[in-house]
XYZ file of N, CA and C in Angstrom:
813
model
N 30.620 6.264 -44.642
C 29.566 5.062 -44.894
C 28.432 5.072 -43.912
N 27.376 4.887 -44.470
C 26.206 4.876 -43.669
C 25.778 3.467 -43.320
N 25.453 3.191 -41.944
C 25.215 2.152 -41.543
C 23.751 1.770 -41.825
N 23.561 0.347 -41.694
C 21.839 0.143 -42.235
C 21.076 0.913 -40.717
N 21.541 1.021 -39.561
C 20.890 1.421 -38.629
C 20.359 2.762 -38.864
N 21.464 3.459 -39.291
C 21.422 5.085 -39.676
C 20.481 5.255 -40.654
N 20.485 4.385 -41.778
C 19.658 4.326 -42.992
C 18.050 4.116 -42.385
N 17.931 3.206 -41.732
C 16.586 3.121 -41.151
C 15.910 3.923 -40.196
N 16.984 4.582 -39.434
C 16.777 5.755 -38.742
C 16.079 6.904 -39.349
N 17.022 7.104 -40.677
C 16.617 8.285 -41.456
C 15.323 8.142 -42.390
N 15.108 6.837 -42.727
C 13.719 6.428 -43.158
C 12.695 6.583 -42.367
N 12.842 6.502 -41.105
C 11.798 6.459 -40.129
C 11.482 7.891 -39.983
N 12.754 8.940 -39.918
C 12.457 10.085 -39.815
C 11.750 11.011 -40.809
N 11.747 10.288 -42.101
C 11.009 10.945 -43.097
C 9.558 10.453 -43.168
N 9.305 9.497 -42.267
C 7.631 9.449 -42.420
C 6.998 10.419 -41.390
N 5.606 10.908 -41.636
C 5.166 11.862 -40.823
C 4.910 11.383 -39.529
N 4.474 10.230 -39.606
C 4.315 9.558 -38.012
C 5.378 9.295 -36.968
N 6.619 9.450 -37.619
C 7.824 8.892 -36.943
C 8.026 9.846 -35.331
N 7.812 11.070 -35.586
C 8.036 11.702 -34.518
C 6.889 11.414 -33.441
N 5.626 11.163 -33.782
C 4.483 10.903 -33.154
C 4.827 9.568 -32.566
N 5.167 8.617 -33.032
C 5.710 7.377 -32.751
C 6.488 7.378 -31.482
N 7.744 8.015 -31.981
C 8.751 8.213 -30.714
C 8.229 8.810 -29.609
N 7.051 9.791 -29.610
C 6.411 10.334 -28.554
C 5.631 9.325 -27.685
N 4.938 8.645 -28.592
C 4.077 7.469 -27.957
C 4.868 6.585 -27.147
N 5.995 5.929 -27.656
C 6.914 5.253 -27.041
C 7.618 5.890 -25.865
N 7.772 7.070 -25.811
C 8.563 7.561 -24.659
C 7.472 8.019 -23.722
N 6.321 8.161 -23.719
C 4.925 8.277 -22.992
C 4.778 6.826 -22.474
N 4.873 5.956 -23.257
C 4.560 4.545 -22.647
C 5.631 4.132 -21.465
N 6.826 4.365 -21.877
C 7.732 3.955 -20.938
C 7.722 4.837 -19.632
N 7.466 6.192 -20.032
C 7.257 7.003 -18.765
C 6.514 6.729 -17.752
N 5.096 6.457 -18.423
C 3.732 5.592 -17.884
C 4.190 4.681 -16.766
N 4.899 3.754 -17.599
C 5.346 2.445 -16.952
C 5.841 2.678 -15.804
N 7.139 3.533 -15.732
C 7.974 3.589 -14.629
C 7.343 4.356 -13.472
N 6.560 5.274 -13.939
C 5.670 6.025 -12.849
C 4.506 5.229 -12.291
N 4.030 4.144 -13.081
C 3.178 3.002 -12.385
C 3.957 2.028 -11.497
N 5.012 1.578 -11.882
C 6.045 0.803 -11.026
C 6.231 1.520 -9.631
N 6.582 2.847 -9.764
C 6.797 3.786 -8.493
C 5.734 3.781 -7.622
N 4.385 4.048 -8.240
C 3.308 4.183 -7.726
C 2.838 2.668 -6.849
N 3.006 1.572 -7.646
C 2.541 0.284 -6.957
C 3.643 -0.184 -6.004
N 4.980 0.233 -5.960
C 5.786 0.112 -5.008
C 5.563 0.639 -3.680
N 4.899 1.833 -3.981
C 4.719 2.725 -2.616
C 3.563 2.160 -1.949
N 2.651 1.698 -3.087
C 1.318 1.109 -2.444
C 1.499 -0.107 -1.592
N 2.624 -0.869 -2.073
C 2.783 -2.109 -1.190
C 3.441 -1.694 -0.017
N 4.300 -0.699 -0.080
C 5.094 -0.279 1.118
C 3.919 0.300 2.178
N 3.001 0.883 1.818
C 1.906 1.709 2.722
C 1.217 0.422 3.130
N 0.812 -0.556 2.290
C -0.092 -1.638 2.806
C 0.673 -2.453 3.808
N 1.960 -2.964 3.627
C 2.604 -3.611 4.519
C 2.857 -2.789 5.907
N 3.323 -1.667 5.644
C 3.454 -0.682 6.782
C 2.166 -0.709 7.801
N 1.076 -0.467 6.941
C -0.301 -0.478 7.550
C -0.522 -1.743 8.427
N -0.149 -3.037 7.923
C -0.419 -4.174 8.538
C 0.524 -4.258 9.841
N 1.634 -3.937 9.920
C 2.847 -3.815 10.623
C 2.134 -2.985 11.944
N 1.610 -1.475 11.387
C 1.417 -0.630 12.290
C 0.179 -1.216 13.234
N -0.626 -1.760 12.458
C -1.989 -2.414 13.268
C -1.458 -3.422 14.296
N -0.499 -4.483 13.674
C -0.303 -5.521 14.405
C 0.769 -5.068 15.740
N 1.253 -4.136 15.719
C 2.266 -3.733 16.836
C 1.622 -2.494 17.740
N 0.680 -1.709 17.119
C 0.273 -0.794 17.993
C -1.413 -0.926 18.077
N -1.913 -1.669 17.324
C -3.522 -1.659 17.478
C -4.044 -2.207 18.994
N -3.481 -3.017 19.495
C -3.845 -3.280 20.996
C -3.458 -2.288 22.179
N -2.508 -1.318 21.693
C -2.308 0.021 22.404
C -3.473 0.783 22.509
N -3.837 1.142 21.170
C -4.779 2.064 20.806
C -6.155 1.735 21.378
N -6.391 0.202 21.229
C -7.801 -0.352 21.733
C -7.764 -0.029 23.318
N -6.621 -0.233 24.214
C -6.626 -0.052 25.634
C -6.749 1.338 25.969
N -6.046 2.249 25.018
C -6.118 3.716 25.565
C -7.815 3.899 25.159
N -8.235 3.590 24.174
C -9.786 3.971 24.064
C -10.476 3.399 25.220
N -10.434 2.132 25.682
C -11.330 1.761 26.759
C -11.089 2.469 28.112
N -9.724 2.934 28.202
C -9.400 3.805 29.559
C -10.053 5.032 29.343
N -10.049 5.398 28.342
C -10.903 6.861 28.051
C -12.377 6.716 28.330
N -12.976 5.586 28.184
C -14.369 5.235 28.292
C -14.565 5.375 29.732
N -13.737 4.499 30.425
C -13.828 4.238 31.891
C -13.459 5.283 32.714
N -12.758 6.207 32.344
C -12.372 7.456 32.955
C -13.777 8.532 32.784
N -14.343 8.516 31.538
C -15.587 9.155 31.482
C -16.778 8.875 32.285
N -16.826 7.539 32.606
C -17.767 6.997 33.013
C -17.649 7.046 34.596
N -16.421 7.149 35.109
C -16.024 7.493 36.416
C -16.391 9.017 36.808
N -15.943 9.850 35.825
C -16.423 11.222 36.004
C -17.705 11.336 36.202
N -18.654 10.595 35.189
C -20.224 10.659 35.290
C -20.709 10.395 36.469
N -20.333 9.228 36.986
C -20.757 8.599 38.421
C -20.451 9.659 39.506
N -19.422 10.292 39.301
C -18.994 11.357 40.379
C -19.747 12.448 40.470
N -20.166 13.042 39.417
C -20.647 14.203 39.086
C -22.294 14.284 38.772
N -22.775 13.123 38.250
C -24.096 12.780 38.069
C -24.762 13.690 37.054
N -23.820 14.667 36.236
C -24.175 15.498 35.324
C -24.576 14.835 34.036
N -25.711 15.370 33.418
C -26.296 14.531 32.372
C -25.365 14.747 31.164
N -24.675 15.783 31.033
C -23.609 15.827 29.873
C -22.393 15.107 30.079
N -22.101 14.740 31.259
C -20.840 13.726 31.641
C -21.241 12.681 31.144
N -22.752 11.862 31.481
C -23.087 10.764 31.329
C -23.259 10.419 29.513
N -23.509 11.610 29.013
C -23.587 11.561 27.529
C -22.444 11.137 26.966
N -21.495 11.852 27.422
C -20.170 11.540 26.910
C -19.581 10.426 27.231
N -19.788 9.678 28.368
C -19.498 8.347 28.844
C -20.205 7.421 27.933
N -21.364 7.623 27.481
C -22.156 6.708 26.801
C -21.634 6.703 25.383
N -21.345 7.863 25.059
C -20.684 7.839 23.637
C -19.426 7.251 23.385
N -18.660 7.323 24.286
C -17.238 6.689 24.724
C -17.356 5.245 24.476
N -18.427 4.880 25.385
C -18.582 3.247 25.523
C -19.404 2.716 24.410
N -20.215 3.293 23.440
C -20.906 2.943 22.315
C -19.630 2.757 21.258
N -18.795 3.639 21.150
C -17.804 3.533 20.197
C -17.050 2.083 20.265
N -17.020 1.542 21.570
C -16.396 0.146 21.790
C -17.083 -0.824 21.781
N -18.378 -0.634 21.445
C -19.381 -1.621 21.515
C -19.057 -2.673 20.319
N -19.182 -4.010 20.551
C -19.085 -5.218 19.307
C -19.612 -4.907 18.266
N -19.025 -5.111 17.217
C -19.588 -5.052 15.748
C -19.349 -6.334 15.127
N -20.142 -6.577 14.195
C -19.946 -7.970 13.128
C -18.485 -7.783 12.661
N -17.928 -8.980 12.876
C -16.576 -9.292 12.373
C -15.468 -8.516 13.089
N -15.771 -8.339 14.350
C -14.811 -7.818 15.117
C -13.269 -8.448 15.227
N -13.453 -9.770 15.106
C -12.229 -10.546 15.221
C -11.238 -10.084 14.014
N -11.981 -10.169 12.679
C -11.193 -9.783 11.483
C -10.765 -8.485 11.568
N -11.449 -7.597 12.147
C -10.995 -6.186 12.259
C -9.852 -5.897 13.088
N -9.662 -6.654 14.211
C -8.724 -6.837 15.119
C -7.375 -7.603 14.546
N -7.521 -8.200 13.348
C -6.432 -9.010 12.816
C -6.001 -10.227 13.940
N -7.060 -10.711 14.679
C -6.567 -11.770 15.496
C -5.924 -11.577 16.967
N -6.212 -10.349 17.224
C -5.633 -9.975 18.625
C -6.510 -10.064 19.784
N -7.724 -10.443 19.259
C -8.866 -10.798 20.683
C -9.729 -11.835 19.931
N -10.420 -12.515 20.881
C -11.471 -13.365 20.694
C -12.396 -13.126 21.692
N -13.370 -14.131 21.874
C -14.490 -14.026 22.870
C -14.111 -13.802 24.330
N -12.694 -14.431 24.451
C -12.133 -14.743 26.038
C -11.231 -13.331 26.413
N -11.106 -12.673 25.387
C -10.354 -11.577 25.402
C -9.129 -11.176 24.590
N -7.924 -10.529 25.150
C -6.807 -10.558 24.098
C -6.153 -11.636 24.158
N -5.407 -11.830 23.007
C -4.464 -13.063 23.116
C -3.216 -12.690 23.663
N -2.439 -13.594 24.253
C -1.282 -13.601 25.008
C -0.284 -12.552 24.262
N -0.293 -12.585 23.036
C 0.678 -11.540 22.289
C 0.321 -10.214 22.569
N -1.101 -9.952 22.516
C -1.525 -8.188 22.849
C -1.119 -8.211 24.366
N -1.611 -9.199 25.170
C -1.293 -8.858 26.622
C 0.065 -8.377 27.094
N 1.046 -9.442 26.351
C 2.542 -9.279 26.759
C 2.915 -8.006 26.135
N 2.358 -7.519 24.915
C 2.878 -6.149 24.644
C 2.261 -4.907 25.395
N 1.071 -5.311 26.282
C 0.613 -4.118 26.887
C 1.217 -3.958 28.361
N 1.959 -5.399 28.700
C 2.430 -5.279 29.766
C 4.046 -5.130 29.743
N 4.593 -4.776 28.613
C 5.933 -4.627 28.274
C 6.791 -5.853 28.320
N 6.175 -7.080 27.958
C 6.793 -8.267 28.099
C 7.161 -8.417 26.527
N 8.073 -9.522 26.569
C 8.597 -10.074 25.075
C 7.381 -10.680 24.258
N 7.544 -10.040 23.137
C 6.355 -10.361 22.471
C 6.839 -11.113 20.829
N 5.907 -11.997 20.457
C 6.449 -12.400 19.015
C 6.227 -11.348 18.019
N 7.520 -11.129 17.479
C 7.568 -10.343 16.198
C 6.205 -10.165 15.438
N 5.674 -9.200 15.021
C 4.595 -9.457 14.281
C 5.164 -9.476 12.711
N 4.319 -10.452 12.066
C 4.502 -10.708 10.584
C 4.873 -9.364 9.712
N 5.863 -9.411 8.989
C 6.165 -8.212 7.962
C 6.365 -8.892 6.574
N 6.225 -7.994 5.625
C 6.383 -8.328 4.406
C 7.078 -7.201 3.716
N 8.358 -7.359 3.438
C 9.151 -6.262 2.869
C 9.877 -6.869 1.772
N 9.626 -6.539 0.430
C 10.051 -7.304 -0.712
C 11.651 -7.017 -0.831
N 12.249 -8.053 -1.046
C 13.837 -7.824 -0.974
C 14.210 -7.091 -2.188
N 15.689 -6.417 -2.268
C 16.080 -5.702 -3.850
C 16.014 -6.777 -4.705
N 16.272 -7.865 -4.632
C 16.184 -8.907 -6.001
C 14.737 -8.825 -6.271
N 13.709 -8.824 -5.367
C 12.244 -8.942 -5.725
C 11.734 -7.681 -6.246
N 12.304 -6.586 -5.877
C 12.128 -5.615 -6.483
C 12.655 -5.279 -7.935
N 13.931 -5.699 -8.011
C 14.412 -5.877 -9.556
C 13.474 -6.762 -10.291
N 13.254 -7.944 -9.999
C 12.554 -8.597 -10.822
C 11.053 -8.009 -11.129
N 10.589 -7.436 -10.003
C 9.124 -6.825 -10.528
C 9.213 -5.696 -11.531
N 10.368 -4.812 -11.300
C 10.428 -3.834 -12.007
C 10.753 -4.547 -13.494
N 11.616 -5.169 -13.835
C 11.783 -5.743 -15.160
C 10.573 -6.478 -15.609
N 9.805 -7.140 -14.895
C 8.543 -7.833 -15.473
C 7.514 -6.793 -15.732
N 7.235 -5.743 -14.824
C 6.521 -4.676 -15.214
C 6.824 -3.922 -16.517
N 8.229 -3.720 -16.728
C 8.270 -2.962 -17.964
C 8.072 -3.906 -19.072
N 8.546 -5.045 -19.115
C 8.228 -6.151 -20.090
C 6.987 -6.394 -20.526
N 5.950 -6.566 -19.539
C 4.695 -7.105 -19.562
C 3.588 -6.386 -19.341
N 3.843 -5.312 -19.360
C 2.979 -4.037 -18.782
C 1.685 -3.956 -19.813
N 0.463 -4.378 -19.463
C -0.846 -3.729 -20.355
C -0.627 -2.774 -21.122
N -0.289 -1.536 -20.627
C -0.224 -0.670 -21.454
C 0.571 -0.500 -22.669
N 1.572 -1.472 -22.727
C 2.124 -1.781 -24.078
C 1.292 -2.454 -25.123
N 0.273 -3.082 -24.962
C -0.695 -3.761 -25.876
C -1.308 -2.791 -26.667
N -1.342 -3.537 -27.886
C -2.213 -2.625 -28.767
C -3.484 -3.361 -29.107
N -3.595 -4.642 -29.047
C -4.757 -5.389 -29.313
C -5.577 -5.953 -27.804
N -6.811 -5.913 -28.061
C -7.444 -6.344 -26.739
C -7.233 -7.770 -26.271
N -6.829 -8.658 -27.101
C -6.586 -9.956 -26.478
C -5.194 -9.967 -26.154
N -4.268 -9.359 -26.514
C -2.782 -9.073 -26.002
C -3.087 -8.369 -24.524
N -3.652 -7.347 -24.440
C -4.020 -6.646 -23.014
C -4.652 -7.483 -22.202
N -5.589 -8.306 -22.474
C -5.899 -9.230 -21.456
C -5.055 -10.156 -21.081
N -4.031 -10.758 -21.825
C -3.297 -11.659 -21.649
C -2.030 -10.883 -20.324
N -1.709 -9.752 -20.747
C -0.818 -9.022 -19.897
C -1.613 -8.770 -18.588
N -2.794 -8.384 -18.621
C -3.266 -8.058 -17.328
C -3.427 -9.200 -16.361
N -3.709 -10.296 -16.967
C -4.011 -11.524 -16.061
C -2.316 -12.137 -15.508
N -1.417 -11.674 -16.378
C 0.179 -11.855 -16.249
C 0.478 -10.904 -14.888
N 0.139 -9.691 -15.280
C 0.758 -8.657 -14.323
C -0.231 -8.775 -12.877
N -1.401 -9.385 -13.168
C -1.965 -9.423 -11.674
C -1.532 -10.665 -10.790
N -0.794 -11.369 -11.624
C 0.011 -12.645 -10.858
C 1.387 -11.944 -10.289
N 1.862 -11.147 -11.138
C 3.170 -10.463 -10.583
C 2.888 -9.493 -9.454
N 1.899 -8.665 -9.362
C 1.580 -7.861 -8.332
C 1.376 -8.366 -7.207
N 0.578 -9.806 -7.227
C 0.215 -10.366 -6.005
C 1.634 -11.115 -5.378
N 2.307 -11.600 -6.428
C 3.777 -12.130 -5.941
C 4.592 -11.240 -5.253
N 4.856 -10.018 -5.512
C 5.470 -8.710 -5.222
C 4.943 -8.470 -3.838
N 3.697 -8.123 -3.840
C 3.086 -7.867 -2.641
C 3.315 -8.737 -1.295
N 3.505 -10.025 -1.655
C 4.078 -11.226 -0.723
C 5.452 -11.167 -0.462
N 6.387 -10.332 -1.306
C 7.507 -10.613 -1.404
C 8.202 -11.868 -1.786
N 7.503 -12.567 -2.571
C 7.878 -13.884 -3.209
C 8.847 -13.983 -4.267
N 10.124 -13.746 -3.941
C 11.183 -13.832 -4.792
C 11.189 -15.008 -5.997
N 11.031 -15.940 -5.241
C 11.202 -17.470 -6.069
C 9.786 -17.305 -7.279
N 8.678 -16.834 -6.748
C 7.453 -16.907 -7.472
C 7.830 -15.781 -8.757
N 8.573 -14.570 -8.345
C 8.881 -13.799 -9.313
C 9.793 -14.346 -10.405
N 10.693 -14.936 -9.914
C 11.876 -15.662 -10.859
C 11.031 -16.781 -11.822
N 10.093 -17.312 -11.433
C 9.381 -18.248 -12.133
C 8.502 -17.602 -13.144
N 7.914 -16.530 -12.714
C 7.017 -15.578 -13.838
C 8.025 -14.988 -14.771
N 9.152 -14.565 -14.415
C 10.059 -13.938 -15.405
C 10.440 -15.250 -16.372
N 10.500 -16.279 -16.067
C 10.845 -17.424 -16.832
C 9.729 -17.621 -17.650
N 8.527 -17.722 -17.446
C 7.296 -17.936 -17.882
C 7.126 -16.865 -19.014
N 7.445 -15.677 -18.702
C 7.184 -14.388 -19.638
C 8.189 -14.654 -20.863
N 9.405 -14.993 -20.478
C 10.598 -15.300 -21.500
C 10.092 -16.230 -22.482
N 9.266 -17.199 -22.249
C 9.091 -18.049 -22.780
C 7.637 -18.146 -23.707
N 6.944 -16.859 -23.303
C 5.524 -16.566 -24.082
C 5.950 -15.773 -25.498
N 4.440 -15.626 -25.877
C 4.676 -15.078 -27.347
C 5.343 -13.720 -27.174
N 5.940 -13.224 -28.311
C 6.443 -11.781 -28.355
C 5.522 -10.750 -28.997
N 5.349 -9.619 -28.526
C 4.170 -8.853 -28.611
C 4.634 -8.251 -30.373
N 3.552 -8.295 -30.989
C 3.858 -8.035 -32.518
C 3.194 -6.634 -32.850
N 4.075 -5.711 -33.067
C 3.215 -4.061 -33.278
C 3.586 -3.995 -34.840
N 2.507 -3.465 -35.521
C 2.449 -2.970 -36.655
C 2.557 -1.527 -36.823
N 2.896 -0.777 -37.637
C 2.714 0.588 -37.933
C 1.265 0.994 -37.540
N 1.302 2.375 -36.922
C 0.219 2.810 -36.690
C -0.232 4.187 -37.416
N -1.373 4.398 -37.401
C -1.999 5.559 -38.235
C -2.074 6.720 -37.197
N -1.589 8.053 -37.870
C -1.453 9.353 -37.070
C -2.488 9.528 -35.958
N -3.759 9.198 -36.465
C -5.133 9.299 -35.768
C -4.908 8.400 -34.535
N -4.536 7.308 -34.787
C -4.397 5.970 -33.549
C -3.345 6.616 -32.606
N -2.263 7.084 -33.274
C -1.248 7.571 -32.263
C -1.644 8.643 -31.267
N -2.445 9.602 -31.901
C -2.892 10.932 -31.142
C -3.776 10.236 -29.910
N -4.848 9.202 -30.228
C -5.887 8.733 -29.460
C -4.794 7.879 -28.419
N -3.860 7.220 -28.773
C -2.929 6.433 -27.883
C -2.164 7.399 -26.824
N -1.749 8.689 -27.295
C -1.108 9.801 -26.262
C -2.055 10.227 -25.523
N -3.388 10.527 -25.855
C -4.498 10.843 -24.964
C -4.729 10.036 -23.927
N -4.998 8.765 -24.361
C -5.290 7.513 -23.449
C -4.004 7.590 -22.332
N -2.807 7.604 -22.816
C -1.784 7.572 -21.679
C -1.880 8.592 -20.979
N -1.975 9.897 -21.287
C -2.215 11.128 -20.382
C -3.266 10.701 -19.396
N -4.348 10.420 -19.776
C -5.412 10.228 -18.700
C -5.180 9.046 -17.994
N -4.404 8.040 -18.055
C -3.841 7.091 -17.225
C -2.920 7.656 -16.240
N -2.108 8.426 -16.965
C -1.101 9.140 -15.937
C -1.893 10.152 -15.026
N -3.013 10.548 -15.394
C -3.820 11.335 -14.432
C -4.492 10.510 -12.984
N -4.922 9.298 -13.522
C -5.454 8.465 -12.614
C -4.325 7.853 -11.745
N -3.235 7.720 -12.027
C -2.197 7.235 -11.332
C -1.669 8.443 -10.300
N -1.613 9.625 -10.790
C -1.269 10.648 -9.962
C -2.220 10.962 -8.906
N -3.654 10.714 -9.034
C -4.561 10.877 -7.976
C -4.458 9.695 -7.163
N -4.083 8.591 -7.385
C -3.795 7.384 -6.533
C -2.528 7.510 -5.606
N -1.465 8.122 -6.359
C -0.263 8.495 -5.709
C -0.539 9.546 -4.329
N -1.251 10.561 -4.754
C -1.565 11.424 -4.006
C -2.233 10.935 -2.708
N -3.307 10.136 -2.985
C -4.082 9.510 -1.889
C -3.158 8.855 -0.926
N -2.435 7.950 -1.548
C -1.397 7.249 -0.751
C -0.686 8.190 0.212
N -0.118 9.217 -0.345
C 0.890 9.924 0.167
C 0.130 11.016 1.261
N -1.108 11.025 1.237
C -2.044 12.031 1.895
C -2.622 11.169 3.202
N -2.528 9.787 2.843
C -3.254 8.838 3.928
C -2.179 8.989 5.268
N -3.057 8.686 6.266
C -2.051 8.700 7.544
C -0.796 7.619 7.440
N -1.323 6.552 6.970
C 0.036 5.574 7.281
C 0.793 6.122 5.982
N 0.552 6.591 5.077
C 1.515 7.009 3.869
C 2.316 8.125 4.174
N 1.714 9.021 5.059
C 2.486 10.341 5.824
C 3.254 9.767 6.804
N 3.099 8.745 7.591
C 3.588 8.247 8.493
C 5.107 7.582 7.832
N 4.797 6.624 6.833
C 6.045 6.084 6.203
C 6.860 6.868 5.505
N 6.285 8.002 5.048
C 7.306 8.777 4.482
C 8.191 9.733 5.347
N 7.696 9.843 6.796
C 8.735 10.527 7.786
C 9.818 9.410 8.170
N 9.882 8.149 7.950
C 10.915 7.213 8.117
C 10.967 6.130 7.093
N 11.023 6.490 5.800
C 11.221 5.578 4.792
C 12.331 4.621 5.036
N 13.387 4.718 5.590
C 14.482 3.963 5.586
C 14.433 2.953 6.975
N 13.857 3.233 7.796
C 13.790 2.717 8.933
C 12.137 3.008 9.853
N 11.226 2.261 9.053
C 9.951 2.359 9.595
C 9.718 2.182 11.117
N 10.301 0.659 11.267
C 10.297 0.013 12.624
C 10.769 1.037 13.704
N 11.515 1.939 13.638
C 11.938 3.139 14.682
C 10.888 3.704 15.115
N 10.298 4.253 13.974
C 9.047 5.226 14.114
C 7.774 4.452 14.833
N 7.511 3.208 14.448
C 6.696 2.204 15.001
C 6.899 2.200 16.573
N 8.115 2.082 16.957
C 8.835 1.904 18.336
C 8.631 3.310 19.120
N 8.902 4.189 18.357
C 8.726 5.664 19.015
C 7.263 5.959 19.138
N 6.497 5.587 18.196
C 4.737 5.796 18.713
C 4.606 5.148 19.712
N 5.069 3.775 19.895
C 4.718 2.616 20.765
C 4.816 3.377 22.166
N 6.105 3.836 22.353
C 6.612 4.254 23.512
C 5.765 5.532 24.024
N 5.359 6.234 22.986
C 4.248 7.326 23.232
C 3.051 7.013 23.792
N 2.268 5.748 23.109
C 1.312 5.240 23.618
C 1.339 4.789 25.182
N 2.434 3.926 25.272
C 2.701 3.498 26.584
C 2.752 4.398 27.544
N 3.181 5.661 27.379
C 3.556 6.813 28.301
C 1.900 7.293 28.586
N 1.041 7.424 27.278
C -0.411 7.768 27.497
C -1.049 6.730 28.527
N -0.937 5.557 28.196
C -1.556 4.563 28.902
C -1.359 4.424 30.518
N -0.051 4.732 30.740
C 0.248 4.890 32.199
C -0.359 6.229 32.707
N -0.439 7.146 32.140
C -1.376 8.560 32.580
C -2.568 8.227 33.002
N -3.303 7.324 31.891
C -4.896 7.275 31.992
C -5.116 6.476 33.189
N -4.035 5.288 33.492
C -4.257 4.324 34.629
C -4.326 5.189 35.820
N -3.270 6.005 35.969
C -3.177 6.585 37.224
C -4.431 7.768 37.284
N -4.743 8.228 36.224
C -6.112 9.083 36.187
C -7.426 8.353 36.596
N -7.529 7.299 36.056
C -8.696 6.310 36.343
C -8.547 5.902 37.887
N -7.359 5.463 38.224
C -7.059 4.912 39.731
C -7.456 6.090 40.685
N -7.152 7.337 40.208
C -7.306 8.527 41.114
C -8.954 8.773 41.476
N -9.609 8.910 40.224
C -10.876 8.668 39.988
C -11.819 7.913 40.886
N -11.281 6.601 40.764
C -11.953 5.496 41.446
C -11.825 5.604 42.700
N -10.737 6.090 43.387
C -10.263 5.941 44.585
C -10.790 7.199 45.278
N -11.508 8.183 44.759
C -12.078 9.536 45.293
C -13.529 9.336 45.212
N -14.126 8.085 44.380
C -15.446 8.054 44.112
C -16.204 7.438 45.278
């Protein structure tokens, strides 16, 4: 006995466009899954970059200051024009620039380093830096919403615009790790209008496949840029415990700072 579903599948298979439609649906879902993975990694890289700057930024800044002072001390001792040039270049790289407070993410103002930065440099207790790491529930909500509301599923421009506006809000909530807002967005989407899709002509399906392929190429480029960035590479070294990696780097920087302090003291003592 043939079921209604089987009869429908058989009818679909008989249409010339049936295989092409199945290929388009499969390509759409594959693209959405890939975009979810890329966006998730982008958020992780962004969050890790913020944490990296908050924890290690003051150490890097202090290291650069010591390097400049060491070069200046060497130039003062030798009087060599080349030594002076190197010292001037190092000092110029540390010169204030517009918006420096924003670039240093609140670690320094006109009066110098904030107490948190000083505490970190002196190996004292410091307030933990702000971190944003979406929970597993937030990740699940984000993936579900992306699969249901993704703009790539729209066939009409008006529907695409509606989905793009909605997904922008979803991405922002996910980047903040806001689980409650993601739940509200899920409820909002569930109450919204359902996407109505009519039959497509073969020419439209071919064009759709071509667009999906181009979109996949753009996402692949973005993924490669993220993976090859300094922060992305670091994150891949310790995806399950990035805090440990930052602690190891911080310890290495503290060792370098101690070496530079001794070197500068020796130069100033001999000058």
